Each structure stands twice: as C-alpha cells, then as structure tokens.
XYZ file of N, CA and C in Angstrom:
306
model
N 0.831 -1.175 0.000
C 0.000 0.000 0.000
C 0.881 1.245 0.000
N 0.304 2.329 -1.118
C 1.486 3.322 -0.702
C 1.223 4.551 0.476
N 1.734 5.255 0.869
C 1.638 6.108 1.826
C 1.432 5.779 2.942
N 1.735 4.402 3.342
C 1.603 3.667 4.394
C 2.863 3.294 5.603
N 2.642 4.407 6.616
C 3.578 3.254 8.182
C 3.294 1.791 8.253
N 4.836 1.159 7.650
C 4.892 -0.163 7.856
C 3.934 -1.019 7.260
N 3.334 -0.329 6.174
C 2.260 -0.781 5.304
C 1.052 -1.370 5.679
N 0.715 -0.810 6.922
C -0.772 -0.304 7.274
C -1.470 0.382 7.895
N -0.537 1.207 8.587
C -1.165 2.432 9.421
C -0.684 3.662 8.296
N -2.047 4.446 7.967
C -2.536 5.501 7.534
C -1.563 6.405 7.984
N -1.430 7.251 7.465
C -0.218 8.868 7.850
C -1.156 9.143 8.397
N -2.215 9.785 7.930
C -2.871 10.301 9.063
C -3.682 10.147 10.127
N -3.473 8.795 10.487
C -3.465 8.218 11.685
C -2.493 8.173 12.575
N -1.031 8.464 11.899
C -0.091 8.569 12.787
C 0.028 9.276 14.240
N -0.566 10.184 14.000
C -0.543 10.843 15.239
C -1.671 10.014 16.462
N -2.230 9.375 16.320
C -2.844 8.958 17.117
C -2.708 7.392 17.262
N -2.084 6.731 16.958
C -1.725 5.033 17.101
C -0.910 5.025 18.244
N -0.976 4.624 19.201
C -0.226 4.424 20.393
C 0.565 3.150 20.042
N 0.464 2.064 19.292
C 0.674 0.731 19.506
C 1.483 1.103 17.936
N 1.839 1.987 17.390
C 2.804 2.381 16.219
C 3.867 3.073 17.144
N 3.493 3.533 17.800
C 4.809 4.413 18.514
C 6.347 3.945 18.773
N 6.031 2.696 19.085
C 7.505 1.794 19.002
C 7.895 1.819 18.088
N 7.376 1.587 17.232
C 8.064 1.272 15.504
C 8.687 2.984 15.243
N 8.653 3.885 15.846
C 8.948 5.357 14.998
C 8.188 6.499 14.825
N 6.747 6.069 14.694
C 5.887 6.537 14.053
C 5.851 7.977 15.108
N 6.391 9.198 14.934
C 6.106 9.974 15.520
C 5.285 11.248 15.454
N 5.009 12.064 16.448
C 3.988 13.225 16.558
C 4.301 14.092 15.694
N 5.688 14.434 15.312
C 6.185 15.337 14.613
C 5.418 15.591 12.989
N 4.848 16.545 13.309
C 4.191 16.850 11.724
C 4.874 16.943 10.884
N 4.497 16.958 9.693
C 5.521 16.768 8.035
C 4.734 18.313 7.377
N 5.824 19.584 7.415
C 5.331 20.586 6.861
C 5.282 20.866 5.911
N 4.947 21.468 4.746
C 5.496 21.890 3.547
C 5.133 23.367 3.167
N 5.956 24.013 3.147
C 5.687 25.207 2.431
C 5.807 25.470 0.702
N 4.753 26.020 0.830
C 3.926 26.294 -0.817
C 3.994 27.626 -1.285
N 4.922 28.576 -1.769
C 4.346 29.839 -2.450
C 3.716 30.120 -3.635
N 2.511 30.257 -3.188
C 1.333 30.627 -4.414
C 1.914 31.288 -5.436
N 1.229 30.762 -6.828
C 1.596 31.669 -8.025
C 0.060 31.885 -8.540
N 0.206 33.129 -9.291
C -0.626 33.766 -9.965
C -1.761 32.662 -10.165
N -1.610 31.484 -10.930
C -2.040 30.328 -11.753
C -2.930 29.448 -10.207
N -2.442 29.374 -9.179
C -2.740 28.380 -8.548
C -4.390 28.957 -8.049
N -5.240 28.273 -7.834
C -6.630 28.305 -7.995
C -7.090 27.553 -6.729
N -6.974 26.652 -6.744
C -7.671 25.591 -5.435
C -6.729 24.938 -4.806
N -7.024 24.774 -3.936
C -6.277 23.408 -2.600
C -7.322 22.493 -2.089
N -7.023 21.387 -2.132
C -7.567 20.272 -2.246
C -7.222 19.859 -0.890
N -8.016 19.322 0.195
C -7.903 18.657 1.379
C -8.388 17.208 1.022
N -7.905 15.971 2.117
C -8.811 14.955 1.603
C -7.947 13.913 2.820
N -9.303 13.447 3.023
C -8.386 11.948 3.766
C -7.952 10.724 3.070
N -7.087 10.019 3.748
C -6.468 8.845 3.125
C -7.212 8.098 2.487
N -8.461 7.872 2.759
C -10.001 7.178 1.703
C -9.987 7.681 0.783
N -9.391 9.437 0.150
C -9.209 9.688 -1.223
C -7.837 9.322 -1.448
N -7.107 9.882 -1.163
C -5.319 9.672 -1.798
C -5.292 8.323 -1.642
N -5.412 6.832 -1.515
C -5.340 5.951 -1.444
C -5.720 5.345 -2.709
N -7.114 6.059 -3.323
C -7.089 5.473 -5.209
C -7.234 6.365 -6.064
N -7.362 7.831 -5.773
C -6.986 9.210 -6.246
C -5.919 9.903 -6.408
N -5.242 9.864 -7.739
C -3.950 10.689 -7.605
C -4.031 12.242 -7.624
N -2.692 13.007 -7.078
C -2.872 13.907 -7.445
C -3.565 14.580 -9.021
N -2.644 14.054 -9.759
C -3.495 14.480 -11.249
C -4.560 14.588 -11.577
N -5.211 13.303 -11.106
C -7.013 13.205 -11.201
C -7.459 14.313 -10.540
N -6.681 14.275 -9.163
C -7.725 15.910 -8.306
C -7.709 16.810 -9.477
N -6.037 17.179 -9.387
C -5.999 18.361 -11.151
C -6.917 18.337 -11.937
N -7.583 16.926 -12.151
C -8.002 17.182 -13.417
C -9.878 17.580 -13.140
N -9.934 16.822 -11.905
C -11.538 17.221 -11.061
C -11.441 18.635 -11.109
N -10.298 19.445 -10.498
C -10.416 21.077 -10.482
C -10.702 21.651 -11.873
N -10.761 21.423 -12.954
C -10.306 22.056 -14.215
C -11.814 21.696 -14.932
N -12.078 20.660 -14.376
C -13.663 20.351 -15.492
C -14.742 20.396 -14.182
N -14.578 21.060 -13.504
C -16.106 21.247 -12.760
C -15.818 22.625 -12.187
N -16.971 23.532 -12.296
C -17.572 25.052 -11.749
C -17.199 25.434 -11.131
N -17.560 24.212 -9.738
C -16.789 25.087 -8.370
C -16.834 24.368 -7.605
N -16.453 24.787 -6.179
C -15.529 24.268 -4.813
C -16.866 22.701 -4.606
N -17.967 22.747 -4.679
C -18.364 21.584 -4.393
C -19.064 20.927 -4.962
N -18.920 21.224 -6.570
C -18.947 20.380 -7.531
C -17.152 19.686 -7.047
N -16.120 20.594 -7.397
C -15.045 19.466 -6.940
C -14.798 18.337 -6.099
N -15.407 18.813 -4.954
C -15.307 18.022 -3.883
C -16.070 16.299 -4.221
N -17.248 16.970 -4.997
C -18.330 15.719 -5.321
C -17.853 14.826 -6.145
N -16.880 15.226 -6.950
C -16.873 14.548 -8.140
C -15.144 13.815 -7.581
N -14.337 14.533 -6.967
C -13.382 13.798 -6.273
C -13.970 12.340 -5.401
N -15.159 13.000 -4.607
C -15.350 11.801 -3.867
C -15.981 10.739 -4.602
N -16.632 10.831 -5.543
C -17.438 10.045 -6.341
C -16.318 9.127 -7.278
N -15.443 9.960 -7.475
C -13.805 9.088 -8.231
C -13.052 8.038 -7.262
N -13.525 8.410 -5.887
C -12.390 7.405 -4.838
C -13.418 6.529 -4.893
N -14.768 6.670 -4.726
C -15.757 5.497 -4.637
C -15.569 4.140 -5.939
N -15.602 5.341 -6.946
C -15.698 4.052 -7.962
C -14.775 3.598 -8.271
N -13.624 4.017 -7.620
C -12.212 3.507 -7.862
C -12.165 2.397 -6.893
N -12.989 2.247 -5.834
C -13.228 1.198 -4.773
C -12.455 1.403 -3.630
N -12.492 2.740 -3.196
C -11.942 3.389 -1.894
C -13.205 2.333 -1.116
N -12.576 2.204 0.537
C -13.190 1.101 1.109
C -12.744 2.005 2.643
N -12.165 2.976 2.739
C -11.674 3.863 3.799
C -12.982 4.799 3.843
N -12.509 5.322 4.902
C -13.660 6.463 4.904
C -12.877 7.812 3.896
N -14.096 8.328 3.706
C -13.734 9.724 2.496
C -14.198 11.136 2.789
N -13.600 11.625 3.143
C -13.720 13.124 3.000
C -12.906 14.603 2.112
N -13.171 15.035 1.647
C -12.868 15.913 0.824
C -12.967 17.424 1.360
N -12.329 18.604 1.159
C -12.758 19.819 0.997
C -11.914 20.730 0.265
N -12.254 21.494 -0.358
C -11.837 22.309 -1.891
C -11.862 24.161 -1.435
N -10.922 24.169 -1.331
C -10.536 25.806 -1.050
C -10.353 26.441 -2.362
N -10.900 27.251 -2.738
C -10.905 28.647 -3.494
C -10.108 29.577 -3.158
N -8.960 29.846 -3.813
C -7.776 31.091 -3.395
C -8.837 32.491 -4.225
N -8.605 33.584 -3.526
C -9.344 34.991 -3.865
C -10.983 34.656 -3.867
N -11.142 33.549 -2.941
C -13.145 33.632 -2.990
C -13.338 33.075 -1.868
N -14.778 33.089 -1.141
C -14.946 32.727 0.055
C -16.024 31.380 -0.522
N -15.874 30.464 -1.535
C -16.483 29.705 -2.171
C -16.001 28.629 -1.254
N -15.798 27.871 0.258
C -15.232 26.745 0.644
C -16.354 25.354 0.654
N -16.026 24.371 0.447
C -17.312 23.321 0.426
C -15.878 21.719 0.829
C-alpha cells in the first residue's frame, strides 16, 4: 500500500496510534511550504479514503472540469468510490481569492 507506516497504518493516523509508537511513528508533523503563483486556484484537502485510489493528477483534473468548490469536492469523492476506496472519504476544496469553501 502506498503512503503507508509499515504498510498499514494511515499517515494520518499517525498521530494517534499508540501501539505504532515503538516502531517510529512519531507526533512530529511533516510541513510543507507552498508559495502561491498567480495560476494556482484551489487546494484540495482529503483523507487517506481519497489519496489511497486518487492521484494527485485526477484531483488536477476534477479542479479544471467542474464550476466550483463543491462540484469538486463531489466529483473527487465520487472518483475514490468508484475507484473502490473502502476507507472512509472526506474531501474539501478551497478557493484562493473567494470565500467559495465546500
């Protein structure tokens, strides 16, 4: 499985597995800094039930052919489903310069 502690605890479960803690798995968050360009449009949130059969690209490509923040969201989650996500799924779609969040 990819994105997986020890190939079955969830990243973002990490922070909360007590019984991973031996193995490494620590509290320490993984940051990344992003400076926006002109071009960049949405940010995509999502739990491991999407990134698990959703690639980045596909999100890309959900942002580019649907209206707005929750048409994206819908049509992301509707892609992990039929892709046979079996995790739980949540999604949310930020709008840079709009208060459009869903």
């Amino acid at each position: 499985m990819d994105n997986r502690v020890a190939g079955g605890l969830a990243i973002t479960r990490a922070l909360g597995d007590h019984a991973y803690k031996s193995f490494g798995v620590t509290g320490q968050p993984y940051v990344v800094r992003h400076v926006l360009r002109p071009f960049d449009k949405y940010l995509v949130i999502a739990s491991d039930g999407v990134w698990d059969t959703v690639s980045d690209q596909q999100a890309i490509e959900m942002c580019k052919y649907n209206e707005n923040t929750k048409q994206i969201a819908q049509a992301i989650v509707k892609l992990a489903l039929e892709k046979g996500s079996t995790d739980n799924i949540a999604c949310m779609v930020l709008e840079f310069n709009s208060n459009n969040i869903f």
